[in-house]
Tab-separated table of C-alpha atoms and ligand atoms in Angstrom:
chain	number	residue	atom	x	y	z
A	1	MET	CA	2.349	13.624	6.922
A	2	ASP	CA	5.749	14.710	5.744
A	3	VAL	CA	5.958	17.454	3.174
A	4	ASN	CA	8.231	15.653	0.729
A	5	GLY	CA	5.962	12.666	0.392
A	6	TYR	CA	8.454	10.111	1.612
A	7	ARG	CA	5.975	8.409	3.873
A	8	SER	CA	3.046	8.704	1.521
A	9	ASP	CA	5.203	7.280	-1.285
A	10	GLY	CA	6.002	4.250	0.866
A	11	VAL	CA	2.355	3.805	1.805
A	12	GLY	CA	1.216	4.372	-1.781
A	13	ALA	CA	3.682	1.790	-3.049
A	14	ALA	CA	2.480	-0.666	-0.400
A	15	VAL	CA	-1.145	-0.240	-1.538
A	16	ALA	CA	-0.171	-0.582	-5.199
A	17	LEU	CA	1.930	-3.707	-4.590
A	18	VAL	CA	-0.688	-5.445	-2.450
A	19	ASN	CA	-3.463	-4.811	-4.967
A	20	PHE	CA	-1.222	-5.750	-7.877
A	21	TRP	CA	-0.059	-9.061	-6.429
A	22	THR	CA	-2.870	-10.225	-4.164
A	23	VAL	CA	-5.833	-9.081	-6.314
A	24	ASP	CA	-4.992	-8.200	-9.936
A	25	ASN	CA	-2.433	-10.965	-10.471
A	26	ALA	CA	-3.554	-13.398	-7.786
A	27	SER	CA	-5.204	-15.893	-10.130
A	28	PRO	CA	-3.087	-18.915	-11.051
A	29	ASP	CA	-4.271	-18.248	-14.625
A	30	ALA	CA	-2.928	-14.696	-14.686
A	31	PRO	CA	-0.138	-14.200	-17.223
A	32	PRO	CA	3.360	-13.857	-15.743
A	33	VAL	CA	4.145	-10.371	-14.460
A	34	THR	CA	6.753	-8.535	-16.500
A	35	VAL	CA	9.507	-6.290	-15.203
A	36	GLU	CA	7.964	-3.487	-17.274
A	37	ALA	CA	4.570	-3.881	-15.600
A	38	LEU	CA	6.155	-3.705	-12.168
A	39	ARG	CA	8.230	-0.681	-13.163
A	40	ALA	CA	5.100	1.105	-14.370
A	41	LEU	CA	3.323	0.222	-11.129
A	42	LEU	CA	6.079	1.647	-8.911
A	43	ALA	CA	7.176	4.639	-10.993
A	44	PRO	CA	4.613	7.036	-9.416
A	45	PHE	CA	6.151	6.476	-5.964
A	46	SER	CA	9.592	8.045	-6.502
A	47	PHE	CA	11.503	4.817	-7.081
A	48	LEU	CA	14.341	4.583	-9.600
A	49	THR	CA	12.502	1.797	-11.348
A	50	ARG	CA	15.175	1.231	-14.010
A	51	ASP	CA	17.114	-0.571	-11.249
A	52	LEU	CA	14.455	-3.289	-10.975
A	53	ARG	CA	15.794	-6.674	-12.118
A	54	ALA	CA	13.768	-9.685	-13.282
A	55	ALA	CA	15.087	-11.728	-10.356
A	56	GLU	CA	13.455	-9.270	-7.948
A	57	VAL	CA	9.925	-9.777	-9.261
A	58	ALA	CA	9.174	-12.948	-7.269
A	59	PRO	CA	10.625	-11.610	-3.977
A	60	LEU	CA	8.444	-8.514	-4.350
A	61	ALA	CA	5.388	-10.728	-4.806
A	62	ALA	CA	6.196	-12.526	-1.556
A	63	TRP	CA	6.766	-9.225	0.228
A	64	SER	CA	3.415	-7.911	-1.021
A	65	THR	CA	1.615	-10.893	0.469
A	66	GLU	CA	3.195	-10.071	3.833
A	67	LEU	CA	2.300	-6.394	3.476
A	68	ARG	CA	-1.334	-7.335	2.925
A	69	GLY	CA	-1.498	-8.670	6.465
A	70	VAL	CA	-0.910	-5.175	7.868
A	71	PHE	CA	-3.898	-3.824	5.904
A	72	ALA	CA	-6.110	-6.792	6.743
A	73	ALA	CA	-5.337	-6.858	10.487
A	74	ASP	CA	-8.480	-6.604	12.626
A	75	ASP	CA	-6.793	-4.876	15.531
A	76	LEU	CA	-3.829	-2.613	16.173
A	77	GLU	CA	-1.844	-5.189	18.118
A	78	THR	CA	-1.933	-7.593	15.168
A	79	ALA	CA	-1.030	-4.836	12.704
A	80	VAL	CA	1.880	-3.679	14.868
A	81	GLY	CA	3.177	-7.227	15.225
A	82	LEU	CA	3.080	-7.748	11.451
A	83	ALA	CA	4.646	-4.342	10.718
A	84	ASN	CA	7.443	-5.056	13.180
A	85	GLY	CA	7.922	-8.405	11.467
A	86	LEU	CA	8.465	-6.528	8.189
A	87	LEU	CA	10.854	-4.037	9.789
A	88	GLU	CA	12.925	-6.879	11.232
A	89	GLN	CA	13.557	-8.192	7.736
A	90	VAL	CA	15.231	-5.036	6.451
A	91	THR	CA	18.409	-3.187	7.319
A	92	MET	CA	18.148	0.580	7.375
A	93	ARG	CA	20.813	3.208	7.399
A	94	PRO	CA	19.068	6.573	7.573
A	95	ARG	CA	20.776	9.632	6.183
A	96	LEU	CA	19.768	13.106	5.114
A	97	VAL	CA	19.921	13.782	1.393
A	98	ASP	CA	18.948	16.530	-0.989
A	99	HIS	CA	18.778	15.533	-4.622
A	100	GLY	CA	16.375	18.095	-5.946
A	101	TYR	CA	13.248	17.533	-3.835
A	102	GLY	CA	14.401	19.338	-0.696
A	103	LEU	CA	16.097	17.807	2.299
A	104	HIS	CA	14.692	14.434	3.311
A	105	VAL	CA	15.687	11.164	4.936
A	106	HIS	CA	16.671	8.085	2.961
A	107	TYR	CA	16.390	4.932	5.048
A	108	ALA	CA	18.079	2.470	2.706
A	109	PRO	CA	21.856	2.058	2.713
A	110	SER	CA	23.225	3.371	-0.574
A	111	GLY	CA	23.684	0.803	-3.301
A	112	VAL	CA	21.241	-1.822	-2.028
A	113	PRO	CA	19.180	-3.707	-4.643
A	114	PHE	CA	15.911	-2.220	-5.842
A	115	ALA	CA	13.713	-4.795	-4.090
A	116	GLU	CA	15.384	-3.967	-0.771
A	117	ARG	CA	14.659	-0.260	-1.272
A	118	VAL	CA	11.023	-1.138	-1.927
A	119	ARG	CA	10.920	-3.328	1.184
A	120	ILE	CA	12.455	-0.588	3.328
A	121	ASN	CA	10.234	2.211	2.027
A	122	THR	CA	7.004	0.254	2.282
A	123	ALA	CA	7.862	-1.095	5.746
A	124	ILE	CA	8.761	2.335	7.141
A	125	GLY	CA	5.755	3.890	5.386
A	126	MET	CA	3.313	1.450	6.959
A	127	ALA	CA	5.073	1.719	10.333
A	128	ASN	CA	4.712	5.503	10.308
A	129	LEU	CA	1.082	5.244	9.210
A	130	LEU	CA	0.333	2.969	12.182
A	131	ALA	CA	2.315	5.207	14.534
A	132	ASP	CA	0.402	8.285	13.369
A	133	TYR	CA	-3.128	6.858	13.016
A	134	GLY	CA	-3.337	3.296	14.299
A	135	ILE	CA	-5.354	1.125	11.905
A	136	GLU	CA	-7.919	3.870	11.211
A	137	ARG	CA	-6.320	4.919	7.926
A	138	SER	CA	-5.804	1.589	6.184
A	139	GLY	CA	-7.798	-1.507	5.450
A	140	VAL	CA	-9.510	-3.789	2.961
A	141	CYS	CA	-12.221	-2.142	0.838
A	142	ALA	CA	-15.626	-2.165	2.568
A	143	ALA	CA	-17.513	-2.906	-0.673
A	144	ASP	CA	-18.964	-6.379	-1.162
A	145	ARG	CA	-16.705	-8.797	-3.019
A	146	CYS	CA	-13.811	-6.321	-3.267
A	147	GLU	CA	-10.490	-7.473	-1.855
A	148	ARG	CA	-8.472	-4.387	-2.708
A	149	VAL	CA	-6.741	-2.473	0.065
A	150	TYR	CA	-6.556	1.277	0.623
A	151	ALA	CA	-4.679	3.750	2.770
A	152	ASP	CA	-5.804	7.263	3.477
A	153	THR	CA	-3.125	9.870	4.125
A	154	SER	CA	-5.416	12.840	3.535
A	155	ARG	CA	-6.035	15.367	6.294
A	156	ASN	CA	-9.400	14.149	7.438
A	157	GLY	CA	-9.045	10.565	6.322
A	158	ARG	CA	-12.427	8.880	6.410
A	159	ARG	CA	-11.929	6.553	3.497
A	160	ARG	CA	-13.390	3.024	3.636
A	161	TYR	CA	-13.249	1.989	-0.027
A	162	CYS	CA	-10.460	1.258	-2.498
A	163	SER	CA	-11.924	3.568	-5.150
A	164	GLU	CA	-14.716	5.960	-6.067
A	165	ALA	CA	-16.291	3.147	-8.065
A	166	CYS	CA	-16.565	0.908	-4.982
A	167	ALA	CA	-17.814	3.789	-2.804
A	168	ASN	CA	-20.549	4.550	-5.349
A	169	ARG	CA	-21.496	0.897	-5.728
A	170	ALA	CA	-21.786	0.520	-1.953
A	171	ASN	CA	-23.864	3.707	-1.687
A	172	VAL	CA	-26.287	2.493	-4.346
A	173	ALA	CA	-26.609	-0.888	-2.605
A	174	ALA	CA	-27.236	0.793	0.757
A	175	HIS	CA	-29.823	3.087	-0.801
A	176	ARG	CA	-31.676	0.119	-2.338
A	177	ALA	CA	-31.572	-1.726	0.974
A	178	ARG	CA	-33.085	1.291	2.752
A	179	LYS	CA	-35.844	1.573	0.142
A	180	ARG	CA	-36.653	-2.116	0.490
A	181	ALA	CA	-36.773	-1.805	4.272
A	182	ALA	CA	-39.010	1.300	4.027
A	183	SER	CA	-41.493	-0.330	1.639
A	184	GLY	CA	-41.499	-3.592	3.570
A	185	THR	CA	-40.852	-5.643	0.445
A	186	GLU	CA	-38.104	-8.113	-0.197
A	187	ASP	CA	-36.471	-9.270	-3.359
B	1	ZN	ZN1	15.251	10.880	-2.092
B	2	ZN	ZN1	-13.100	-1.776	-3.672
């Protein structure tokens, strides 16, 4: 992965957006999402979130639904097709910049709206993740009844769950299942 975190920021933002829109706020009964909530969600991923406008909230929800497909794809060909579909929707203009974090590449043309920067960064982040690792590093949480997605940009990358909580829950369930099998009882 790149040293300045550009790719991992894009991937991290993709995970956050997909979980935010397609899990946390997916219910029709969920209260409307505020600009502030979306700013707080994206702030950890190096976006200038003050540029986010209310009119961009709904387009980002739609984009997040499309992003989810890349995580949920069962095979690489499907994931690549969906990621290319995302890339086709954005216009990039890469250039080298240094604004305090060391030299790195910006892909968005300068001055484009916030939502477009998010689209570009998440699309290029997921594209690079697939190019580097195939679909081995991203997916939908393996725990029962959890629909959250994850991406693993760590060195060894063996993650299968969205969180420690889900990993622990799954381990406990597997342990119980083994004990039941060993004792020959069912419940
Ligand atoms: Zn930058
Ligand atoms: Zn989970």
